[in-house]
mmCIF file of C-alpha atoms in Angstrom:
data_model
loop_
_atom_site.group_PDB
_atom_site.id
_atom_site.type_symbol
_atom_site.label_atom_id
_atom_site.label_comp_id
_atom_site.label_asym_id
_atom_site.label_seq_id
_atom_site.Cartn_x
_atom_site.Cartn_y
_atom_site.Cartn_z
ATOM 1 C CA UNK A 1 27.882 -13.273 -15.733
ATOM 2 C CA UNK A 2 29.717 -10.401 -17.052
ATOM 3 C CA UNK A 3 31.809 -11.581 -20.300
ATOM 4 C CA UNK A 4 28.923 -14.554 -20.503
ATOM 5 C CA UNK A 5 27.003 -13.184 -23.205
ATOM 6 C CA UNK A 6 25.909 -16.640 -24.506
ATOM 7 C CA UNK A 7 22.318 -16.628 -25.406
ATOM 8 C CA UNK A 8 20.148 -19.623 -25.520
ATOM 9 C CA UNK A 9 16.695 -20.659 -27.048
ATOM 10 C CA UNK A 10 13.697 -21.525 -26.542
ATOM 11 C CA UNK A 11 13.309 -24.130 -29.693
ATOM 12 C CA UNK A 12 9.374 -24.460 -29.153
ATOM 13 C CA UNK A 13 8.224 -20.485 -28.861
ATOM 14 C CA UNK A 14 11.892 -19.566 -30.565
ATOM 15 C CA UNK A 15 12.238 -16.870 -27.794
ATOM 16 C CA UNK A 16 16.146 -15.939 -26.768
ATOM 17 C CA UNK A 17 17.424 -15.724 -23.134
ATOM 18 C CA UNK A 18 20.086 -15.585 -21.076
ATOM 19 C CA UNK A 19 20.131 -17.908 -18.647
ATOM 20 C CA UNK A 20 17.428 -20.517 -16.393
ATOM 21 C CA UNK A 21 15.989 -18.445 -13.566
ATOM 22 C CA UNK A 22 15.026 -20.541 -10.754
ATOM 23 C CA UNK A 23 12.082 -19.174 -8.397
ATOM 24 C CA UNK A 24 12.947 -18.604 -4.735
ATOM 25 C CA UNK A 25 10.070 -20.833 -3.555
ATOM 26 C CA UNK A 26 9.303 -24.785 -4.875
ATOM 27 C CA UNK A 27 6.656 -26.682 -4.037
ATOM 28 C CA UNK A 28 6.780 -30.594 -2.443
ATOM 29 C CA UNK A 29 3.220 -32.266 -1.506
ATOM 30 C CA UNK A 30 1.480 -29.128 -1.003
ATOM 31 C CA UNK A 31 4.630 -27.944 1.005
ATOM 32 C CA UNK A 32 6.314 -24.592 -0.011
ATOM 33 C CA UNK A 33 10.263 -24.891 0.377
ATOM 34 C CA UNK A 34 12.963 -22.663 -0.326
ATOM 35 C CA UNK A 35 14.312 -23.773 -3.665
ATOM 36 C CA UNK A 36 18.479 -24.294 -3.455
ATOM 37 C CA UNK A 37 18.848 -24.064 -7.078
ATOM 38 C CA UNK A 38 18.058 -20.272 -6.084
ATOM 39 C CA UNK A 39 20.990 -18.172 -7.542
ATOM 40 C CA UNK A 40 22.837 -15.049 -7.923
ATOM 41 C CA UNK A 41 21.417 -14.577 -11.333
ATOM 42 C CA UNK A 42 18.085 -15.006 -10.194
ATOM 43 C CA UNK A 43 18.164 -12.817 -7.699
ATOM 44 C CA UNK A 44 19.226 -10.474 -10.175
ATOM 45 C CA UNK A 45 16.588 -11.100 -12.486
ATOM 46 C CA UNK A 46 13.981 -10.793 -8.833
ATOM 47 C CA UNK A 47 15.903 -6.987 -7.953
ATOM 48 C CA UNK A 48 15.273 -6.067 -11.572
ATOM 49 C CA UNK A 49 11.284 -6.752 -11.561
ATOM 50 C CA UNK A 50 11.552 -4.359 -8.447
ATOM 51 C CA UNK A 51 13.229 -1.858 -10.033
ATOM 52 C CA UNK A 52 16.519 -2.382 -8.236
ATOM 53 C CA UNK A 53 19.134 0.350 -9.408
ATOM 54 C CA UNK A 54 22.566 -2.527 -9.525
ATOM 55 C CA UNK A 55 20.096 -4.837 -11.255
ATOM 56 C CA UNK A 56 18.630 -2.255 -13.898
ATOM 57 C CA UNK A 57 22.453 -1.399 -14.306
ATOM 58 C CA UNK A 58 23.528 -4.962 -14.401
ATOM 59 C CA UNK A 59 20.751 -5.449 -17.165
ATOM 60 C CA UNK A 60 21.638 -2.345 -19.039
ATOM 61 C CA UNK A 61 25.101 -3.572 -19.476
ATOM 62 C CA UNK A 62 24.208 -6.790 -20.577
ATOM 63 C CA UNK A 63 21.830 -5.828 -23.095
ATOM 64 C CA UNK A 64 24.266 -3.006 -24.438
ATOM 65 C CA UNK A 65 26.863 -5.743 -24.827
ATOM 66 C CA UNK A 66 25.075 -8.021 -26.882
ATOM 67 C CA UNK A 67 22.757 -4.983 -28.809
ATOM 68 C CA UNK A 68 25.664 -2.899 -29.925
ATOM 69 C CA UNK A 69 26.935 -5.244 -32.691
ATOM 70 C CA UNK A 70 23.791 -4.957 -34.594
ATOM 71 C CA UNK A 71 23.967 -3.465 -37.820
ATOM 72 C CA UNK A 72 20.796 -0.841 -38.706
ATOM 73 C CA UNK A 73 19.869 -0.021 -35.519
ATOM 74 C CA UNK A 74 18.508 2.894 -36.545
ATOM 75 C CA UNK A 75 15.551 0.540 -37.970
ATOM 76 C CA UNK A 76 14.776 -1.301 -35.027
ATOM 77 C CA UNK A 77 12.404 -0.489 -32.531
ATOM 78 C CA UNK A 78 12.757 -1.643 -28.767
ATOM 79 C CA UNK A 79 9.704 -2.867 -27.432
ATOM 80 C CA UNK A 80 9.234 -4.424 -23.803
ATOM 81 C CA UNK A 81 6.131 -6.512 -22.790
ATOM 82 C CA UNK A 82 3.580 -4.339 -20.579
ATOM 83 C CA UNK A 83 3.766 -5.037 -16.782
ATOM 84 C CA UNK A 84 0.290 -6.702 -15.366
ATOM 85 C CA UNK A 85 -1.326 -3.894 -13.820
ATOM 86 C CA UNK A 86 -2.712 -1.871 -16.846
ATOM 87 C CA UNK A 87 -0.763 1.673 -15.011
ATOM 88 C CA UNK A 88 2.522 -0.003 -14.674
ATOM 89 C CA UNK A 89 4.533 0.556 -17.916
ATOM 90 C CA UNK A 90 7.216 -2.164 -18.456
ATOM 91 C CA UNK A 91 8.502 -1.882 -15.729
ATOM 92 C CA UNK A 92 12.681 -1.870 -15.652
ATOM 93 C CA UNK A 93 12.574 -2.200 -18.659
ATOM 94 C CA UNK A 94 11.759 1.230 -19.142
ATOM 95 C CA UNK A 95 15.067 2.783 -18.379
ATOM 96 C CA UNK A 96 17.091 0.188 -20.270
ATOM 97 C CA UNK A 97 14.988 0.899 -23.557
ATOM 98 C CA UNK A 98 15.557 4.968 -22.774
ATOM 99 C CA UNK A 99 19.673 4.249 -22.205
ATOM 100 C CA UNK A 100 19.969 1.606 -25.185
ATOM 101 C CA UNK A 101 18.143 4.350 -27.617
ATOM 102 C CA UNK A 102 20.004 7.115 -26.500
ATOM 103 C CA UNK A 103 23.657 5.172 -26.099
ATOM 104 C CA UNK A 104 22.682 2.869 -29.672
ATOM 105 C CA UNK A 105 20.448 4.821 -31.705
ATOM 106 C CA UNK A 106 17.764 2.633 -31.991
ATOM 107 C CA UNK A 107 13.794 3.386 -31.803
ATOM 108 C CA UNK A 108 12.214 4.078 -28.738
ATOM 109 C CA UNK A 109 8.952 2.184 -28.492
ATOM 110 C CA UNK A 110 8.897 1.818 -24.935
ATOM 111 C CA UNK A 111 5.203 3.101 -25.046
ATOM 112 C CA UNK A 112 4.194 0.759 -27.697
ATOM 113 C CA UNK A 113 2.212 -2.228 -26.047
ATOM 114 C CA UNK A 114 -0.047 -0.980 -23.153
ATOM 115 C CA UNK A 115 -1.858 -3.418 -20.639
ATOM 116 C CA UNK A 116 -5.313 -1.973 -20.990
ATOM 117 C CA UNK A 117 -7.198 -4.085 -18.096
ATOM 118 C CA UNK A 118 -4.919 -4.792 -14.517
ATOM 119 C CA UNK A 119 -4.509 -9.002 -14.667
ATOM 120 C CA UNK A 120 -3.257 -10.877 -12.278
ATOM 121 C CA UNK A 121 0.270 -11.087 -11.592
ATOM 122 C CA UNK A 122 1.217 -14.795 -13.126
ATOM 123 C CA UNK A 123 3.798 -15.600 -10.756
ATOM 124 C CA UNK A 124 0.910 -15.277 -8.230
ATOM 125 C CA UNK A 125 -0.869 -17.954 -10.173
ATOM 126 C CA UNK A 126 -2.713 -15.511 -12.962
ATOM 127 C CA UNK A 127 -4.268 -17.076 -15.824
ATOM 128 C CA UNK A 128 -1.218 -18.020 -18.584
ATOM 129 C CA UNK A 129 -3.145 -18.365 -21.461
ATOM 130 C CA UNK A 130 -2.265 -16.583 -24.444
ATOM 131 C CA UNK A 131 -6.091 -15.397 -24.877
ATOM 132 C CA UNK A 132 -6.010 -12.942 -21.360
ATOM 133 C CA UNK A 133 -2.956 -11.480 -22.897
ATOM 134 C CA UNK A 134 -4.622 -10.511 -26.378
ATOM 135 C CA UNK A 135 -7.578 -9.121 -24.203
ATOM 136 C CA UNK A 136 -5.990 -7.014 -22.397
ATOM 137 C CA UNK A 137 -2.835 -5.684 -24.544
ATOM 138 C CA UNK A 138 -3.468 -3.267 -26.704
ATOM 139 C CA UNK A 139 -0.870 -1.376 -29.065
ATOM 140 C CA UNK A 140 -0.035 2.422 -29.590
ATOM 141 C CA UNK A 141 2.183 4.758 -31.638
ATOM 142 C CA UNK A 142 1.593 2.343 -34.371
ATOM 143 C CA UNK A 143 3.450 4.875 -37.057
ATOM 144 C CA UNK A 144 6.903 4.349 -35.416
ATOM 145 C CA UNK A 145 6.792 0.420 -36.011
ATOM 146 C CA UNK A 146 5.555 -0.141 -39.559
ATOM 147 C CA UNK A 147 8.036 -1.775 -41.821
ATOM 148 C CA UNK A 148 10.191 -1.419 -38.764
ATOM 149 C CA UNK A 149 12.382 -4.603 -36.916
ATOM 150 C CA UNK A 150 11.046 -5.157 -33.398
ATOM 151 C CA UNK A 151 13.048 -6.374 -30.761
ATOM 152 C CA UNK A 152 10.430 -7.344 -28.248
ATOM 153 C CA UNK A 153 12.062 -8.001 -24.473
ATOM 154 C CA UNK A 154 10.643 -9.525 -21.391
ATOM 155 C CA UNK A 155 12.445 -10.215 -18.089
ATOM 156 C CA UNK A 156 11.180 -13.736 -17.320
ATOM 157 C CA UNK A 157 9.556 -16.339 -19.874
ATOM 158 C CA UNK A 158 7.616 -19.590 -18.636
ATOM 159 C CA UNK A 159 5.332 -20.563 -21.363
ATOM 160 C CA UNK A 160 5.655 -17.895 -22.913
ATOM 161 C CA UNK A 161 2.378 -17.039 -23.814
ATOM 162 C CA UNK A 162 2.681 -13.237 -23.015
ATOM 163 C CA UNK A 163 5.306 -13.198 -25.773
ATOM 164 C CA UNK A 164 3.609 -14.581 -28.116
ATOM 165 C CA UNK A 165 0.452 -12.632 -27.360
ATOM 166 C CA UNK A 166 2.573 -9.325 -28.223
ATOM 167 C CA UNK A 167 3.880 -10.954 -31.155
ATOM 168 C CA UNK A 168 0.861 -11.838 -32.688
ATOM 169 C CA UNK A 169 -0.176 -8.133 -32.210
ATOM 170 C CA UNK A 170 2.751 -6.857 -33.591
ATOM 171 C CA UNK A 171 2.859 -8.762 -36.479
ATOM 172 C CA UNK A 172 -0.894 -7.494 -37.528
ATOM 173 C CA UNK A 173 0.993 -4.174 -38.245
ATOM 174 C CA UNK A 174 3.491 -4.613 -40.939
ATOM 175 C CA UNK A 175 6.630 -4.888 -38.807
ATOM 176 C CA UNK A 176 9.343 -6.746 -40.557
ATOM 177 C CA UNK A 177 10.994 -9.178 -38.370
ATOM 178 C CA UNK A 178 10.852 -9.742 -34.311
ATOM 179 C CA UNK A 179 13.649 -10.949 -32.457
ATOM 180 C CA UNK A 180 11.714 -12.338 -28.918
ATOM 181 C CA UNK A 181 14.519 -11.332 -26.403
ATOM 182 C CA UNK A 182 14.211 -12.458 -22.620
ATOM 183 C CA UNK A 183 16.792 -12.003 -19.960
ATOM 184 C CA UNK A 184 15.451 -15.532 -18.275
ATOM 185 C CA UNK A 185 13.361 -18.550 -19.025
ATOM 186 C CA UNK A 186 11.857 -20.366 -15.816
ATOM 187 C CA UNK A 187 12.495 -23.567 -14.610
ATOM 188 C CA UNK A 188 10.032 -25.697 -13.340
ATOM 189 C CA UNK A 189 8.813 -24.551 -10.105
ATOM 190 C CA UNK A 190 7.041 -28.062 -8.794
ATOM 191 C CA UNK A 191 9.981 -30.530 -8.097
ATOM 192 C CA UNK A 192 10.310 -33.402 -5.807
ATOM 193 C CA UNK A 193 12.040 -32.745 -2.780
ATOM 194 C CA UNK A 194 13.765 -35.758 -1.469
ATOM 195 C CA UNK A 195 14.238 -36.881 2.185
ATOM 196 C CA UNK A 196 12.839 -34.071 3.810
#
């Protein structure tokens, strides 16, 4: 992965990412099976959502890679979707928004979008709709992100809903552009499983 900074996209919610994750788990006639299209990069992507160290780090240089040829950083603020639990922050994502500001010079706006009302967690089957999202996102420090780029990052994207729900909030303040960044984009989870 390192040196493989080529992003893809997302044509349909034009969000960037990385690479496919692929979930640990698929499901075959009601059966749940270990999914061999599980890989090193999605394991990465699963240490990160738990706050492992090597995968915030892993992340961090990634992001710093790709980030530091932007011109006017100075004018962009880094946002991060909120987590789903309306006390847990964004997650990872909050140290790699602290060390890209401080190592880039860009805005800090790690604060900015707050999950207001605990959902449940949607790779535990929550409710994906864009609607639950706008319900229970809400967003604060409003001054630093007027007229202001917005880089808005996520970890995972599957319909992308969650995005777009921040988006649409974002864009209600007078930002001037948002760049939808993810480090993954799921693949389907419910595949055949032949000759089992």
């Amino acid at each position: 992965m390192e040196g493989d900074c080529l992003m893809k996209k997302d044509k349909i919610n034009n969000i960037l990412y990385l690479k496919s994750y692929n979930s640990y788990w698929i499901y075959d006639d009601c059966m749940k099976v270990h999914n061999p299209e599980f890989d090193d990069f999605s394991s990465k992507i699963l240490n990160f959502k738990k706050r492992d160290r090597h995968a915030v780090g892993f992340f961090y240089s990634v992001l710093f890679n790709i980030f530091s040829d932007l011109p006017d950083r100075e004018n962009i603020v880094l946002v991060a979707v909120p987590s789903h639990t309306s006390a847990g922050g964004c997650g990872s994502f909050e140290e790699v928004i602290d060390k890209l500001c401080n190592a880039l010079g860009f805005i800090n706006g790690k604060m900015c979008l707050k999950r207001v009302a605990t959902i449940q967690k949607l790779s535990h089957g929550g409710r994906r709709n864009k609607n639950i999202h706008m319900q229970t996102i809400k967003v604060d420090k409003i001054n630093i992100l007027k007229g202001k780029k917005v880089i808005l990052l996520d970890d995972v994207t599957t319909t992308g809903n969650s995005m777009l729900a921040c988006e649409d909030l974002l864009r209600g303040l007078g930002v001037s552009g948002i760049c939808k960044f993810v480090l993954a984009k799921t693949k389907s989870r419910h595949r055949k499983v032949s000759n089992i």
